[in-house]
mmCIF file of C-alpha atoms in Angstrom:
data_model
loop_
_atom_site.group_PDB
_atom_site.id
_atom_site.type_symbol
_atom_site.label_atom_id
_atom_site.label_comp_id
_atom_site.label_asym_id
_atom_site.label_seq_id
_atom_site.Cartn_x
_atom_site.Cartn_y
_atom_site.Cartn_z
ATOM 1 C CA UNK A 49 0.000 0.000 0.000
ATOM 2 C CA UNK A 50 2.940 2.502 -0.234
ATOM 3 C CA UNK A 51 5.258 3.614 -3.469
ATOM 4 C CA UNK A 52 8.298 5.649 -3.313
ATOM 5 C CA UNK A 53 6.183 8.522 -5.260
ATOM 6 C CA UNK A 54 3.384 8.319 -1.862
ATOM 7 C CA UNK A 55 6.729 8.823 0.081
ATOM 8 C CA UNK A 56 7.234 12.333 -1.586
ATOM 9 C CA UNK A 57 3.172 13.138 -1.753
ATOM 10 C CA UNK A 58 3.798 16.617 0.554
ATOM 11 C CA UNK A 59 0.234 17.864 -0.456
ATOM 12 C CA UNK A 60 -3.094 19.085 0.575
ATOM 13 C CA UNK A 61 -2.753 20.300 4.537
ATOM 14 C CA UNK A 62 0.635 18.578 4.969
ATOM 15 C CA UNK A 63 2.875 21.713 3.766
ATOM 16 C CA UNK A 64 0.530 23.492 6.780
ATOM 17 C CA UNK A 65 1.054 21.212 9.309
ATOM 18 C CA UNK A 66 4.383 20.264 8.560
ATOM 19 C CA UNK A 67 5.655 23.709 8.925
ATOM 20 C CA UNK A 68 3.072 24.604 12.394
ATOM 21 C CA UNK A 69 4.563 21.788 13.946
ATOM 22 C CA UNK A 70 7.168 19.876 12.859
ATOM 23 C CA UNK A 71 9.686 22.538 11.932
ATOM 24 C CA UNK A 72 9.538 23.885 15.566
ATOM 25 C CA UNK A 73 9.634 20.679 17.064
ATOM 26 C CA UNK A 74 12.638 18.456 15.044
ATOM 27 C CA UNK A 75 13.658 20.757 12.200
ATOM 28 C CA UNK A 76 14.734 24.219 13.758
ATOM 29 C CA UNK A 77 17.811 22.760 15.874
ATOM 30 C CA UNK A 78 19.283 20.887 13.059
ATOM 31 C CA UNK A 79 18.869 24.170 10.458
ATOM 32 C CA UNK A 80 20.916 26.074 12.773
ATOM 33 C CA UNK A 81 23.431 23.837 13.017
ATOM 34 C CA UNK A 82 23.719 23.035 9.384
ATOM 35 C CA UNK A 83 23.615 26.959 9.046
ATOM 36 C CA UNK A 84 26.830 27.625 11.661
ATOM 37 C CA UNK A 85 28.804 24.922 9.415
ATOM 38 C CA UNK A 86 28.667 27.160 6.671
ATOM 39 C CA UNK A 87 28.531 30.274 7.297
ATOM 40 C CA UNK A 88 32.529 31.244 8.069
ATOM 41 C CA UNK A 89 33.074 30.052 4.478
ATOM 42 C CA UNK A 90 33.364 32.171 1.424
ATOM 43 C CA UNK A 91 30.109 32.268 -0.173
ATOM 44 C CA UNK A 92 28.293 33.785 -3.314
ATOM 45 C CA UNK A 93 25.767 31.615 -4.048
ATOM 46 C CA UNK A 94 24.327 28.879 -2.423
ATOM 47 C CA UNK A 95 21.667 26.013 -3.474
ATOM 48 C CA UNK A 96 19.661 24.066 -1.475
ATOM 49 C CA UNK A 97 17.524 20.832 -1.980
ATOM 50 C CA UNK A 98 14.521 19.788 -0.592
ATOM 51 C CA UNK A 99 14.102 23.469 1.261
ATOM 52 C CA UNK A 100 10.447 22.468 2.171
ATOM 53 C CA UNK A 101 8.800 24.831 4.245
ATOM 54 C CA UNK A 102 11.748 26.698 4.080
ATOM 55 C CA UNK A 103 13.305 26.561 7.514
ATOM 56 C CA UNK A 104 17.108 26.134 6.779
ATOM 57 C CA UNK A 105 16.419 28.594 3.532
ATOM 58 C CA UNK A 106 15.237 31.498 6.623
ATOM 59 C CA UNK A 107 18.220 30.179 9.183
ATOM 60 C CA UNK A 108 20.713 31.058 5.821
ATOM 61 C CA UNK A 109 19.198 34.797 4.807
ATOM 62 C CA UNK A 110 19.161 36.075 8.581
ATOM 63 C CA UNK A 111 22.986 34.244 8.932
ATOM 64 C CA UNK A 112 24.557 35.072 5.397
ATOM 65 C CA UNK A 113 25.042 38.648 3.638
ATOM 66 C CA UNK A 114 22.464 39.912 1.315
ATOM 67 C CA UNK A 115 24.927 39.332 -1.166
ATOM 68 C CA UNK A 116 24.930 35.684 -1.267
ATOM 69 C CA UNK A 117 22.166 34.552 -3.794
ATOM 70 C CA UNK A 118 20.593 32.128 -2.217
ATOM 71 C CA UNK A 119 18.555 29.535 -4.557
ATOM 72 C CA UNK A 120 15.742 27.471 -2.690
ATOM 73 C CA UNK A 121 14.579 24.486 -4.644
ATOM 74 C CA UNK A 122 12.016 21.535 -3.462
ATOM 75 C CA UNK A 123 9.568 18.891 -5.191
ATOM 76 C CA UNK A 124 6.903 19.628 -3.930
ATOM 77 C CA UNK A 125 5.716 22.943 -4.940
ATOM 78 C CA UNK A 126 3.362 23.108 -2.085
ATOM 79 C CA UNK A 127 6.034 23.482 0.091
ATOM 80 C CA UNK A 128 7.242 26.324 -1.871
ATOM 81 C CA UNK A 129 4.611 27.862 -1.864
ATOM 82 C CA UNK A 130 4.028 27.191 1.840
ATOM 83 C CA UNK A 131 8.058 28.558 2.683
ATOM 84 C CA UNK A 132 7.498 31.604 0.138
ATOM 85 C CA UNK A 133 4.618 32.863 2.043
ATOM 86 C CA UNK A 134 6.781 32.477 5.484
ATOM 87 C CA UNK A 135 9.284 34.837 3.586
ATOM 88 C CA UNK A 136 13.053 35.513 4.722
ATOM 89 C CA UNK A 137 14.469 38.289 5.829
ATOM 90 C CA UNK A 138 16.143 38.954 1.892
ATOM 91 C CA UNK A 139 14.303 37.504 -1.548
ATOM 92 C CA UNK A 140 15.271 34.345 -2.187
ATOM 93 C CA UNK A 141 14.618 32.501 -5.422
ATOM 94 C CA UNK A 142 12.523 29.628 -5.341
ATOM 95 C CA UNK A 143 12.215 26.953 -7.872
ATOM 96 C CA UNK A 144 10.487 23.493 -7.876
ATOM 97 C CA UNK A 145 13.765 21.064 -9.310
ATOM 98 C CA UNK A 146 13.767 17.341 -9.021
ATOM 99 C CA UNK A 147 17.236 16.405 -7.190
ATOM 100 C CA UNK A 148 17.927 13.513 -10.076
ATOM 101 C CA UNK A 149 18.498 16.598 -12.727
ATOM 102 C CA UNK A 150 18.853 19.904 -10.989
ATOM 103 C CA UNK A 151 17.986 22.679 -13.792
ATOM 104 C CA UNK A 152 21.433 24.459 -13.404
ATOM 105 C CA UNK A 153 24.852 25.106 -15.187
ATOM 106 C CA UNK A 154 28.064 23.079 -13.981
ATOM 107 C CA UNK A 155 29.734 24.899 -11.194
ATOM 108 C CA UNK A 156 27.237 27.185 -10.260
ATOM 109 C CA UNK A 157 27.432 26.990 -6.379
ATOM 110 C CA UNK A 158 30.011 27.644 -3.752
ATOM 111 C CA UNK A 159 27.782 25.325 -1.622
ATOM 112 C CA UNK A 160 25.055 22.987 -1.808
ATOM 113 C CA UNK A 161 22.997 22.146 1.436
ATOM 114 C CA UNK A 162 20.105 19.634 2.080
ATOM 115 C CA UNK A 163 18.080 19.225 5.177
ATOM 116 C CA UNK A 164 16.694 15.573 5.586
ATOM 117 C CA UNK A 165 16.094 15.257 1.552
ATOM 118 C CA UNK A 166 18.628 12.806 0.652
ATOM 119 C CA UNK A 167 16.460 10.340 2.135
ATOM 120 C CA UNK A 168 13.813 10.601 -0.226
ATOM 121 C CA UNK A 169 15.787 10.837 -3.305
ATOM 122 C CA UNK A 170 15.529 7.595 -4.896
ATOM 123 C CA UNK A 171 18.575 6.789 -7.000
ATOM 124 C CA UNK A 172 21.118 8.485 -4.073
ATOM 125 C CA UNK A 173 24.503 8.242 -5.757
ATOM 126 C CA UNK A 174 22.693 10.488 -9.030
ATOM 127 C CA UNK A 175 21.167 12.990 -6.929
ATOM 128 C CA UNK A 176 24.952 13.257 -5.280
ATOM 129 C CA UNK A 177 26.640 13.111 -8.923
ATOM 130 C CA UNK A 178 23.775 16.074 -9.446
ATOM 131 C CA UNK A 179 24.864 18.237 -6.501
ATOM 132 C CA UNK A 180 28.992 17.814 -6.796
ATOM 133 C CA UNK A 181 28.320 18.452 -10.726
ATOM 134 C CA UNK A 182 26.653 22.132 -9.798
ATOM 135 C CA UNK A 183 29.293 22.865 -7.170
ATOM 136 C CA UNK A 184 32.339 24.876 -8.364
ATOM 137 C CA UNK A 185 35.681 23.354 -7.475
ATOM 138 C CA UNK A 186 36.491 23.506 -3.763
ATOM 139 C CA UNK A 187 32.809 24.180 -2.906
ATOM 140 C CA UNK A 188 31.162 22.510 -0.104
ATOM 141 C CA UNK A 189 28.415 19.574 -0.143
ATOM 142 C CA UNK A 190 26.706 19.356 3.349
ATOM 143 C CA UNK A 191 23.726 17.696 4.219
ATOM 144 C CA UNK A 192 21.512 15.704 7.427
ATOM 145 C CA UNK A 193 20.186 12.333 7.766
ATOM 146 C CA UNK A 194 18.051 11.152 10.804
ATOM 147 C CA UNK A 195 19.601 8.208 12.473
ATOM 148 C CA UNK A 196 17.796 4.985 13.207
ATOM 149 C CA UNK A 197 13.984 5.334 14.219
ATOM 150 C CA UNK A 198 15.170 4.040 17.681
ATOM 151 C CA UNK A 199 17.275 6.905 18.560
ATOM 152 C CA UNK A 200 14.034 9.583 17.506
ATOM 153 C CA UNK A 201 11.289 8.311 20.434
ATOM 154 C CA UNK A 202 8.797 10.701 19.591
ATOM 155 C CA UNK A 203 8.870 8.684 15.661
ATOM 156 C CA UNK A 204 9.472 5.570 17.569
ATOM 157 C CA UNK A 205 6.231 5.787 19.786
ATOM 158 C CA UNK A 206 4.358 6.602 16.788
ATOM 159 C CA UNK A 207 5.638 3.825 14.512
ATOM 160 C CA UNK A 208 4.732 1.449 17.296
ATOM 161 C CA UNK A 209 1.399 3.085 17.779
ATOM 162 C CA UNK A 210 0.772 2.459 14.394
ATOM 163 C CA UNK A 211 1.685 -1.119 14.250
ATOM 164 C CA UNK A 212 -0.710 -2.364 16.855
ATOM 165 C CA UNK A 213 -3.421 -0.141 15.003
ATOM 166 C CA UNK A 214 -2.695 -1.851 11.815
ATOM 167 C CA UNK A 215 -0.865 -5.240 12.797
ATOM 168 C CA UNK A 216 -2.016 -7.074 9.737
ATOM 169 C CA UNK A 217 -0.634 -4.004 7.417
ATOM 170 C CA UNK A 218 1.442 -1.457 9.690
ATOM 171 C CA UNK A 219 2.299 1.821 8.107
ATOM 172 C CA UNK A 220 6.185 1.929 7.778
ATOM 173 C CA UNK A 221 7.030 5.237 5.817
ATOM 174 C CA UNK A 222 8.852 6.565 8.964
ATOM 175 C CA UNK A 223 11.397 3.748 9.332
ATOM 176 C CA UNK A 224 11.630 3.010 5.297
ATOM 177 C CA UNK A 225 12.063 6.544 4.557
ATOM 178 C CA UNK A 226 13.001 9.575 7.132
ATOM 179 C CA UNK A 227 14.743 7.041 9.282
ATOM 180 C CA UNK A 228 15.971 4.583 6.517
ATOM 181 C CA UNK A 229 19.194 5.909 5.105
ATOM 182 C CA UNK A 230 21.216 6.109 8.485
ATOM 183 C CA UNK A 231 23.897 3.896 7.819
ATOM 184 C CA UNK A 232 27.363 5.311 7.337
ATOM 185 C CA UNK A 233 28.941 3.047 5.372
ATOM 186 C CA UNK A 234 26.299 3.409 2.805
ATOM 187 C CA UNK A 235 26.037 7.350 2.637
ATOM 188 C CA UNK A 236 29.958 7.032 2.140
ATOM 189 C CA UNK A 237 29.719 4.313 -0.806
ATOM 190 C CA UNK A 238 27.059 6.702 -2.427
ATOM 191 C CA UNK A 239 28.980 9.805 -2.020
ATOM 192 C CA UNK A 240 31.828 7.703 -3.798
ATOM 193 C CA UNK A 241 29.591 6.745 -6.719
ATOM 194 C CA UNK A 242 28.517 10.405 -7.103
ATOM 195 C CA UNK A 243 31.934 11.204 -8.060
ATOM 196 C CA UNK A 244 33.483 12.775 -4.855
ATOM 197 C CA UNK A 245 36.971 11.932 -4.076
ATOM 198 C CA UNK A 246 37.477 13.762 -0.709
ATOM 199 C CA UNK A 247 36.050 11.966 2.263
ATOM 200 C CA UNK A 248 33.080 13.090 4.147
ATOM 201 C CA UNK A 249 33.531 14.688 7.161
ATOM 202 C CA UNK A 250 30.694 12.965 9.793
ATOM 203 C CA UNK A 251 29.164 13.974 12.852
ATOM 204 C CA UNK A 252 26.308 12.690 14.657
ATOM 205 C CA UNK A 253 24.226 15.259 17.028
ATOM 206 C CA UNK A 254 21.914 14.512 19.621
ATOM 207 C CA UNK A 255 19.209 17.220 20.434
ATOM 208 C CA UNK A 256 15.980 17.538 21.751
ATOM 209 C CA UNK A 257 12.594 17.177 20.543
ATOM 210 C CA UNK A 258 9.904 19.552 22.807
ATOM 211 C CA UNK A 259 6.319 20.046 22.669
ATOM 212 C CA UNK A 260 3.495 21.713 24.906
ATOM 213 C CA UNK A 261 1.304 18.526 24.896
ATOM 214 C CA UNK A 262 1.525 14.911 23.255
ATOM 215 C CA UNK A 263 -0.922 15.639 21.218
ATOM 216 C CA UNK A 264 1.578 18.022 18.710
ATOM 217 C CA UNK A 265 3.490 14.903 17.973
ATOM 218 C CA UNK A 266 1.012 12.788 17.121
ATOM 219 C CA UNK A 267 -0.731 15.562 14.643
ATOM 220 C CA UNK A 268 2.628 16.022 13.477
ATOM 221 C CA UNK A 269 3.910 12.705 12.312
ATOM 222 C CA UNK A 270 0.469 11.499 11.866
ATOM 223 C CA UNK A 271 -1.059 14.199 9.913
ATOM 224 C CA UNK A 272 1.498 16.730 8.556
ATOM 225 C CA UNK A 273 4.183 13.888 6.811
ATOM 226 C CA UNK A 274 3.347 11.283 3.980
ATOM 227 C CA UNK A 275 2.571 8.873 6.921
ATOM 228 C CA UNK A 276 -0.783 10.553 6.497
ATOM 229 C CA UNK A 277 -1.039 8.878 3.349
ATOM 230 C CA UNK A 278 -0.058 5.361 4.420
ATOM 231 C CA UNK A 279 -2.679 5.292 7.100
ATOM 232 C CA UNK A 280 -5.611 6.692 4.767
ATOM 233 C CA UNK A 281 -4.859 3.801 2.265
ATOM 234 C CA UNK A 282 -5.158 1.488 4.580
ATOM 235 C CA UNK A 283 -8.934 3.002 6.152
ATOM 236 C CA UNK A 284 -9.387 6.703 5.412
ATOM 237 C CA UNK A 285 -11.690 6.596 8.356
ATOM 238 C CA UNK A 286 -9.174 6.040 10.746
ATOM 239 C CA UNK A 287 -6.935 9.109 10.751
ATOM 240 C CA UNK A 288 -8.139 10.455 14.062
ATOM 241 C CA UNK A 289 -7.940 7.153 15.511
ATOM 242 C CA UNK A 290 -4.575 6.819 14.215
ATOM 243 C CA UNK A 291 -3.502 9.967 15.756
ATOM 244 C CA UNK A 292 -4.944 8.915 19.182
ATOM 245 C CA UNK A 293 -3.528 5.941 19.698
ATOM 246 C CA UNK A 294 -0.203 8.181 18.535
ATOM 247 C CA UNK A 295 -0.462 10.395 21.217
ATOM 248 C CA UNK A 296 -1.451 7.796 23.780
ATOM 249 C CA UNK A 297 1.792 6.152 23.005
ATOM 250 C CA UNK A 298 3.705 9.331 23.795
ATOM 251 C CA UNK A 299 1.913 9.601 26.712
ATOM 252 C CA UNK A 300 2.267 6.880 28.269
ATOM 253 C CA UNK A 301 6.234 6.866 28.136
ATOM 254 C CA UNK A 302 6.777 11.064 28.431
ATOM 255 C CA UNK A 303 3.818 11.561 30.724
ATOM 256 C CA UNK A 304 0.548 14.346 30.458
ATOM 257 C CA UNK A 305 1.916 17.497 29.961
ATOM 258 C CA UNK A 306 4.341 19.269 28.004
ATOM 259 C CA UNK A 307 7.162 16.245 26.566
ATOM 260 C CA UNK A 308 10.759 16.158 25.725
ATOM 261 C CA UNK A 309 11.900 13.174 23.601
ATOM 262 C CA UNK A 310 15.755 12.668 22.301
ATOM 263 C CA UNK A 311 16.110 13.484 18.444
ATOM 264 C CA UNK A 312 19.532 12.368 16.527
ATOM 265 C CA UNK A 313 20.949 12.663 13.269
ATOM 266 C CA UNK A 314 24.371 12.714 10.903
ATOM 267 C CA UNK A 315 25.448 15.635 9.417
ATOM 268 C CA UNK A 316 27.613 14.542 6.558
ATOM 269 C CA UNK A 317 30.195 17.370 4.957
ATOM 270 C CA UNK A 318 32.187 16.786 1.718
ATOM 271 C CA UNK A 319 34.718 19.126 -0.879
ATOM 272 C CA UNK A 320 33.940 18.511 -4.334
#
């Protein structure tokens, strides 16, 4: 009941929700970081993949000069839409590109930077041959990937959820895709097909994931991601249900009340 295209389906009230509470939740700490990696380093312009809502692309125009030209691409031109109506402190340009052939000139880009995309892209080593062939020499690749589902408990709790909801079917996108390209080895080998020659630099980071009530994770995995999707194929009836027996899950390991689960990633940095 799922297709890699469902796993990119960032549509109807998702771009809203995604944005309300997700980006506050798991996205915001990991944009600044990827932001302070960058931002000592001579810059002019600057592309980024799978900007979404736009988070990292606002963390970049209020760090960088108004001199870098900054070029936002996604998708999903929801999400555009969605991140172009948040704004940034200078114009950006946003463009809707597919990562497999990125609609720009060899070396355009002093760096390319990709928040939790390179998950979803799904031939990895073109999407990396893509990004070093739009990078001049020198410039700088750097991108995230969540770790395993079991070190992100507010996903965790909701994948679980899910399963005993659905035990004869359970909705997987959250451990296939957002959590399913964590293993090191594997990022490196793909890097290596791209065509980079310099090794990644890789660090994982541990932060932490806070919300004012259980319920905001449960909307926010169940309602504002493609998981959405996987749960209304399988009974479009059962979405509130679904989100429920999310937040009941969260509940009953964080407690009533405002929660605090651990989040962790790699952030993966290569030369071209």
């Amino acid at each position: 009941m799922s297709s890699p295209d469902a796993d990119k389906a960032f549509t109807g009230s998702i771009p809203r929700l995604y944005e309300e509470y997700l980006v506050p939740m798991i996205f915001e700490p990991y944009a600044v970081d990827l932001v302070n990696r960058i931002v000592s380093r001579p810059l002019t312009r600057v592309l980024e993949i799978a900007a979404g809502t736009g988070v990292v692309t606002r963390n970049l125009a209020s760090a960088l000069p108004e001199s870098v030209s900054i070029v936002a691409t996604d998708l999903n031109q929801a999400m555009l839409d969605m991140a172009s109506k948040v704004g940034t402190r200078y114009p950006v340009e946003w463009r809707q590109a597919d990562a497999m052939q990125l609609p720009f000139e060899d070396s355009m880009f002093d760096a390319v930077v990709c928040q939790f995309g390179v998950m979803f892209f799904p031939d990895k080593p073109k999407a990396f041959s893509e990004m070093r062939r739009v990078l001049r020499p020198g410039g700088v690749l750097i991108f995230n990937v969540w770790d395993r589902i079991e070190e992100n408990e507010f996903a965790h709790n909701v994948a679980a959820a899910l399963a005993a909801l659905f035990p004869n079917d359970p909705p997987r996108f959250m451990a296939r895709t957002p959590h399913g390209y964590h293993d090191l080895a594997t990022i490196t080998r793909d890097l290596e097909a791209g065509g980079f020659r310099s090794s990644p630099h890789i660090s994982t980071v541990a932060a932490r994931s806070r919300a004012t009530s259980a319920r905001i994770p449960a909307i926010a995995y169940c309602q504002g991601t493609p998981l959405r999707g996987e749960i209304e194929a399988r009974d479009k009836s059962r979405l509130s249900e679904a989100t429920d027996a999310a937040e009941e899950a969260i509940v009953r390991q964080f407690g009533p009340g405002p929660v605090d689960g651990k989040i962790q990633a790699h952030i993966i940095t290569i030369e071209r």
